[in-house]
């Protein structure tokens, strides 16, 4: 749609296509709100870059990309209009809210559900991308199970890295935590648990220079570490590498419009998905720096749709009646 065309109006505009966005869409559609969902640059979100998912309840094993295609089909079947586009600008200062997309299409909306998710922060080295899903992961809860009896490396020094290292000792025979400094950022209680665990070794003052592996079958065989003190290189054998150097929530669209917590996460009222602007809701990894699971994101997507429905019933009952 060229930018000169009149904007399309949606009662509920959902931005993002991970478990939070699609679940919000299913609930909003079943509330007869005819939601419009803009998928964003990575339709299906973070689960599309994983392989086996074994903690999506009801499926012992499901491929991440397949699960997301099923969620998309479900949302569409229930009556969601799913748009393959990227929201590039969002104006929450006036009602109806306005969104402009990469294609030039514009939307106005009475309520907006933000579900743009977060991306794991990656090291940014080429070998990391090459082995993603083949031994390199950013989620121990998702992938730890595949490393039973194997040796793994965790990179990072914050709470996430320490929690992931501890969690991985349930499966791995040895876990090496690689940190670029000589002290951890993680809370003391977690550090104590880490230091007490006989399966965990520390590689202090070290950065991952390269992830080493084989092409066929594609898999990780180790990491080359570079000392941050003298630049020296050494190879550490490993079957898996977990990158735990933080997450980056995709909150650029609302920066300066909504209060963000440290790290850029959208602030919501406790126990709800309501943001500081009435009619704007946030769900999933965009607002959650604690749980970060597909199933918790889906739960928050449900909450956002119910919150949006209640909001519209209070402020725009005519809109709901018209939608019905
Ligand atoms: P974080 O606290 O930002 O820690 C990131 C870690 O990764 C830091 O140790 C940092 O090193 C390291 N790092 C960053 N970039 C790196 C790079 N390019 N190469 C190597 N190392 C790099 O992130 P987080 O651990 O994911 O935690 C995020 C937030 O969630 C925090 O507020 C945390 O407290 C919270 N959280 C809480 C819990 C809990 O309460 N149980 C659990 C998980 C997370 P430096 O230390 O040298 O900067």
Coordinates of C-alpha atoms and ligand atoms in Angstrom, one line a residue:
X1 CA 0.0 0.0 0.0
X2 CA 1.6 3.3 -1.0
X3 CA 2.0 5.8 1.8
X4 CA -0.6 8.2 0.3
X5 CA -3.4 5.6 0.7
X6 CA -5.7 6.0 3.7
X7 CA -4.6 4.0 6.7
X8 CA -6.4 0.7 7.6
X9 CA -8.1 0.7 11.0
X10 CA -7.8 -2.2 13.4
X11 CA -9.5 -2.4 16.8
X12 CA -6.4 -4.4 17.9
X13 CA -3.1 -4.2 16.2
X14 CA -0.6 -6.9 17.3
X15 CA 3.0 -6.3 16.5
X16 CA 5.2 -9.4 16.6
X17 CA 4.8 -13.0 15.6
X18 CA 6.3 -15.1 18.4
X19 CA 4.2 -17.2 20.8
X20 CA 3.1 -14.0 22.6
X21 CA 1.8 -12.3 19.4
X22 CA 0.1 -15.4 18.0
X23 CA -1.6 -16.3 21.3
X24 CA -2.8 -12.7 21.6
X25 CA -4.2 -13.0 18.1
X26 CA -6.1 -16.3 18.8
X27 CA -7.7 -14.7 21.9
X28 CA -8.5 -11.4 20.3
X29 CA -9.9 -13.1 17.2
X30 CA -12.1 -15.3 19.4
X31 CA -13.3 -12.2 21.2
X32 CA -14.5 -11.0 17.7
X33 CA -12.0 -8.1 17.6
X34 CA -10.7 -9.0 14.2
X35 CA -7.1 -8.3 15.1
X36 CA -4.4 -7.4 12.6
X37 CA -1.0 -8.9 13.3
X38 CA 2.2 -7.5 11.7
X39 CA 4.8 -10.3 11.7
X40 CA 8.0 -8.3 11.7
X41 CA 11.4 -9.2 10.2
X42 CA 11.6 -12.7 11.6
X43 CA 8.2 -14.3 11.3
X44 CA 7.8 -16.8 14.1
X45 CA 10.5 -15.2 16.2
X46 CA 13.2 -16.8 18.2
X47 CA 11.8 -20.4 18.0
X48 CA 12.4 -20.4 14.3
X49 CA 16.2 -20.5 14.9
X50 CA 16.0 -23.6 17.2
X51 CA 15.5 -27.2 16.2
X52 CA 13.9 -29.6 18.7
X53 CA 11.6 -28.1 21.3
X54 CA 10.8 -30.5 24.1
X55 CA 9.1 -28.1 26.6
X56 CA 6.1 -26.9 24.6
X57 CA 3.4 -28.6 26.6
X58 CA 1.5 -31.2 24.8
X59 CA 4.3 -32.0 22.3
X60 CA 7.0 -34.3 23.5
X61 CA 9.1 -33.0 20.6
X62 CA 8.3 -30.4 18.0
X63 CA 10.5 -28.5 15.6
X64 CA 10.6 -24.8 16.5
X65 CA 9.8 -23.6 13.0
X66 CA 7.0 -26.2 12.7
X67 CA 5.5 -25.0 16.0
X68 CA 5.5 -21.4 14.8
X69 CA 3.9 -22.3 11.5
X70 CA 1.1 -24.1 13.4
X71 CA 0.6 -21.1 15.7
X72 CA 0.4 -18.8 12.6
X73 CA -2.2 -21.1 11.0
X74 CA -4.1 -21.3 14.3
X75 CA -4.3 -17.5 14.6
X76 CA -5.3 -17.1 10.9
X77 CA -8.0 -19.8 11.2
X78 CA -9.5 -18.0 14.2
X79 CA -9.9 -14.8 12.1
X80 CA -6.7 -12.9 12.5
X81 CA -5.4 -10.9 9.5
X82 CA -1.7 -11.7 9.3
X83 CA 0.4 -9.2 7.5
X84 CA 3.9 -9.9 6.3
X85 CA 5.5 -6.6 7.0
X86 CA 7.7 -4.7 9.5
X87 CA 6.4 -1.9 11.6
X88 CA 9.0 0.8 11.3
X89 CA 7.3 3.6 13.2
X90 CA 4.7 3.7 15.9
X91 CA 3.0 6.8 17.3
X92 CA 1.4 6.3 20.7
X93 CA 0.9 10.0 21.4
X94 CA -2.5 10.3 19.7
X95 CA -5.6 8.1 19.4
X96 CA -6.1 6.1 17.4
X97 CA -2.5 4.9 17.6
X98 CA -0.7 4.9 14.2
X99 CA 1.8 2.4 12.8
X100 CA 3.8 2.8 9.6
X101 CA 5.2 -0.3 7.9
X102 CA 8.3 -1.0 5.8
X103 CA 6.0 -1.4 2.7
X104 CA 4.5 2.1 3.3
X105 CA 1.3 0.6 4.6
X106 CA -0.2 2.5 7.6
X107 CA -2.5 1.3 10.3
X108 CA -4.5 3.0 13.0
X109 CA -5.6 1.1 16.0
X110 CA -7.7 1.5 19.2
X111 CA -5.5 -0.9 21.1
X112 CA -1.9 -2.1 20.4
X113 CA -0.4 -5.3 21.7
X114 CA 3.4 -5.1 21.6
X115 CA 5.0 -8.5 21.2
X116 CA 8.2 -7.8 19.4
X117 CA 10.2 -10.1 21.6
X118 CA 13.9 -10.1 22.3
X119 CA 17.0 -11.4 20.6
X120 CA 19.7 -13.2 22.4
X121 CA 22.9 -11.1 22.3
X122 CA 25.4 -13.0 20.3
X123 CA 29.2 -12.8 20.2
X124 CA 29.1 -11.8 16.5
X125 CA 31.8 -14.2 15.3
X126 CA 31.2 -16.1 12.0
X127 CA 31.5 -19.6 13.5
X128 CA 28.7 -18.9 16.0
X129 CA 26.2 -18.5 13.2
X130 CA 27.5 -21.5 11.3
X131 CA 26.9 -23.8 14.3
X132 CA 23.6 -22.2 15.6
X133 CA 21.2 -25.1 16.2
X134 CA 24.2 -27.6 15.7
X135 CA 25.8 -27.2 19.1
X136 CA 25.6 -23.5 19.6
X137 CA 22.6 -22.3 21.6
X138 CA 21.5 -19.3 23.6
X139 CA 19.0 -21.2 25.7
X140 CA 20.1 -24.0 28.1
X141 CA 16.5 -24.7 29.2
X142 CA 15.7 -25.4 25.5
X143 CA 18.7 -27.3 24.5
X144 CA 20.5 -28.6 27.6
X145 CA 18.9 -31.9 27.4
X146 CA 20.8 -32.7 24.2
X147 CA 24.1 -32.6 26.0
X148 CA 23.7 -35.6 28.3
X149 CA 27.1 -36.9 29.3
X150 CA 28.9 -34.3 27.1
X151 CA 31.2 -31.3 27.8
X152 CA 29.8 -27.8 27.3
X153 CA 31.0 -24.3 27.5
X154 CA 28.9 -21.4 28.8
X155 CA 30.0 -17.8 27.9
X156 CA 29.1 -14.9 30.1
X157 CA 29.5 -13.7 33.7
X158 CA 26.0 -12.5 34.6
X159 CA 23.0 -14.3 36.4
X160 CA 21.9 -15.9 33.1
X161 CA 25.3 -17.5 32.5
X162 CA 25.6 -18.8 36.0
X163 CA 22.1 -20.1 36.1
X164 CA 22.6 -21.8 32.7
X165 CA 25.9 -23.3 33.8
X166 CA 24.2 -24.7 36.9
X167 CA 21.3 -26.0 35.0
X168 CA 23.5 -27.7 32.4
X169 CA 25.2 -29.7 35.2
X170 CA 22.0 -31.8 35.2
X171 CA 23.0 -33.2 31.9
X172 CA 26.6 -32.4 31.0
X173 CA 29.6 -34.3 32.4
X174 CA 31.6 -31.0 32.5
X175 CA 30.7 -27.3 32.2
X176 CA 33.3 -24.6 31.7
X177 CA 32.2 -21.1 32.3
X178 CA 34.2 -18.7 30.1
X179 CA 34.2 -15.1 31.3
X180 CA 36.2 -12.2 30.0
X181 CA 37.1 -10.8 33.4
X182 CA 38.3 -12.3 36.7
X183 CA 35.1 -11.7 38.7
X184 CA 31.5 -12.4 38.0
X185 CA 28.6 -10.0 37.7
X186 CA 26.1 -12.6 39.0
X187 CA 24.6 -12.5 42.4
X188 CA 26.7 -13.9 45.3
X189 CA 24.3 -16.7 46.0
X190 CA 24.5 -18.0 42.5
X191 CA 28.3 -17.6 42.5
X192 CA 28.5 -19.7 45.7
X193 CA 26.5 -22.4 44.1
X194 CA 28.6 -22.2 41.0
X195 CA 31.9 -22.4 42.9
X196 CA 30.7 -25.4 45.0
X197 CA 29.6 -27.4 41.9
X198 CA 32.3 -30.0 41.1
X199 CA 31.2 -30.3 37.5
X200 CA 31.9 -26.6 36.8
X201 CA 35.3 -25.2 35.9
X202 CA 36.0 -21.5 35.3
X203 CA 38.0 -20.0 32.5
X204 CA 38.7 -16.5 33.7
X205 CA 40.0 -13.6 31.6
X206 CA 39.1 -15.4 28.4
X207 CA 37.1 -14.6 25.3
X208 CA 35.9 -17.0 22.6
X209 CA 38.0 -16.3 19.6
X210 CA 36.3 -19.0 17.4
X211 CA 34.0 -21.9 17.7
X212 CA 35.6 -25.0 16.2
X213 CA 33.7 -27.9 14.6
X214 CA 33.1 -30.2 11.7
X215 CA 31.0 -29.7 8.5
X216 CA 29.5 -33.1 8.1
X217 CA 28.0 -33.9 10.3
X218 CA 27.8 -30.3 11.3
X219 CA 28.7 -30.1 15.0
X220 CA 30.9 -28.4 17.6
X221 CA 34.2 -29.9 18.7
X222 CA 35.5 -27.1 20.9
X223 CA 36.3 -23.4 21.3
X224 CA 39.5 -21.4 20.8
X225 CA 39.9 -19.0 23.7
X226 CA 41.9 -15.8 23.7
X227 CA 43.3 -14.6 27.0
X228 CA 42.1 -11.0 27.7
X229 CA 45.3 -10.4 29.7
X230 CA 48.1 -11.6 27.4
X231 CA 46.3 -12.4 24.1
X232 CA 47.4 -16.1 24.3
X233 CA 45.3 -18.7 22.5
X234 CA 44.3 -22.1 23.7
X235 CA 41.8 -24.8 22.6
X236 CA 39.1 -26.1 24.9
X237 CA 37.3 -29.3 23.7
X238 CA 33.5 -29.1 23.9
X239 CA 30.4 -30.6 22.3
X240 CA 28.2 -27.5 22.9
X241 CA 28.5 -23.8 23.4
X242 CA 25.9 -21.8 25.3
X243 CA 26.1 -18.0 24.7
X244 CA 24.7 -16.2 27.8
X245 CA 25.8 -12.6 27.4
X246 CA 22.5 -11.0 27.8
X247 CA 19.3 -10.3 25.8
X248 CA 18.3 -7.4 23.8
X249 CA 14.6 -6.6 23.9
X250 CA 13.2 -5.2 20.6
X251 CA 11.8 -2.0 22.2
X252 CA 13.1 0.6 19.7
X253 CA 9.6 1.3 18.4
X254 CA 8.5 2.6 21.8
X255 CA 11.7 4.1 23.1
X256 CA 10.9 7.6 24.4
X257 CA 7.2 6.8 24.4
X258 CA 6.9 4.2 27.1
X259 CA 8.9 3.7 30.3
X260 CA 11.6 1.0 29.9
X261 CA 13.3 -0.9 32.6
X262 CA 17.0 -1.4 32.8
X263 CA 18.1 -3.3 29.7
X264 CA 15.3 -1.8 27.6
X265 CA 12.4 -4.0 28.7
X266 CA 9.0 -2.4 28.4
X267 CA 7.5 -1.8 31.9
X268 CA 4.1 -3.2 32.6
X269 CA 1.9 -3.0 35.7
X270 CA 2.6 -6.1 37.9
X271 CA 0.3 -8.9 37.2
X272 CA -1.0 -7.4 33.9
X273 CA 0.2 -6.5 30.5
X274 CA -0.8 -2.8 30.8
X275 CA 1.9 -0.3 29.9
X276 CA 1.9 3.3 31.0
X277 CA -0.3 4.3 28.0
X278 CA -3.9 3.1 28.3
X279 CA -4.7 0.8 25.4
X280 CA -1.1 -0.3 24.8
X281 CA -0.2 -3.7 26.1
X282 CA 3.1 -5.6 26.2
X283 CA 3.7 -9.3 26.3
X284 CA 6.5 -11.9 26.1
X285 CA 10.2 -11.3 26.0
X286 CA 9.8 -7.6 25.2
X287 CA 8.8 -7.2 28.8
X288 CA 10.1 -10.3 30.5
X289 CA 13.7 -10.6 31.5
X290 CA 13.1 -13.4 34.0
X291 CA 11.3 -16.4 32.4
X292 CA 11.8 -16.0 28.7
X293 CA 10.0 -19.2 27.7
X294 CA 7.7 -19.8 24.8
X295 CA 5.0 -21.1 27.1
X296 CA 5.2 -18.0 29.5
X297 CA 5.2 -15.7 26.4
X298 CA 2.1 -17.4 25.2
X299 CA 0.5 -16.9 28.6
X300 CA 1.3 -13.2 28.5
X301 CA -0.1 -13.0 25.0
X302 CA -3.4 -14.4 26.3
X303 CA -3.3 -11.8 29.1
X304 CA -2.7 -9.0 26.7
X305 CA -5.7 -9.9 24.5
X306 CA -7.9 -10.2 27.6
X307 CA -6.6 -6.8 28.9
X308 CA -7.2 -5.3 25.4
X309 CA -10.7 -6.7 25.3
X310 CA -11.5 -5.2 28.7
X311 CA -10.0 -1.9 27.7
X312 CA -12.0 -1.7 24.5
X313 CA -15.2 -2.8 26.2
X314 CA -14.7 0.1 28.6
X315 CA -13.7 2.9 26.2
X316 CA -15.0 1.8 22.8
X317 CA -17.9 -0.5 23.3
X318 CA -19.3 0.6 19.9
X319 CA -16.1 -0.6 18.3
X320 CA -16.7 -4.0 19.8
X321 CA -20.3 -4.1 18.8
X322 CA -19.4 -3.1 15.2
X323 CA -16.8 -5.8 15.1
X324 CA -19.4 -8.3 16.1
Ligands
LIG1 P1 24.0 -9.3 32.1 O1 23.7 -9.2 33.5 O2 24.0 -8.1 31.2 O3 25.4 -10.1 31.9 C1 26.0 -10.3 30.7 C2 27.3 -10.9 30.9 O4 27.8 -11.2 29.6 C3 28.3 -10.0 31.6 O5 29.0 -10.8 32.5 C4 29.2 -9.5 30.5 O6 30.5 -9.3 30.9 C5 29.1 -10.6 29.5 N1 29.2 -10.1 28.1 C6 28.5 -9.2 27.5 N2 28.9 -9.0 26.3 C7 29.9 -9.9 26.1 C8 30.7 -10.2 25.0 N3 30.6 -9.6 23.8 N4 31.7 -11.2 25.1 C9 31.9 -11.8 26.3 N5 31.1 -11.5 27.4 C10 30.1 -10.6 27.3 O7 22.9 -10.3 31.3 P2 22.1 -11.5 31.9 O8 23.0 -12.4 32.7 O9 21.4 -12.1 30.8 O10 21.1 -10.8 32.9 C11 20.2 -9.8 32.3 C12 19.3 -9.3 33.4 O11 18.4 -10.3 33.9 C13 20.1 -8.9 34.7 O12 19.5 -7.8 35.2 C14 20.0 -10.1 35.5 O13 20.2 -9.8 36.9 C15 18.6 -10.6 35.2 N6 18.5 -12.0 35.5 C16 18.1 -12.3 36.8 C17 18.0 -13.7 37.1 C18 17.6 -14.0 38.5 O14 17.3 -13.1 39.2 N7 17.5 -15.3 38.8 C19 18.3 -14.6 36.2 C20 18.8 -14.3 34.9 C21 18.8 -12.9 34.6 P3 31.0 -8.2 31.9 O15 30.6 -8.7 33.3 O16 32.4 -8.1 31.7 O17 30.2 -6.9 31.5

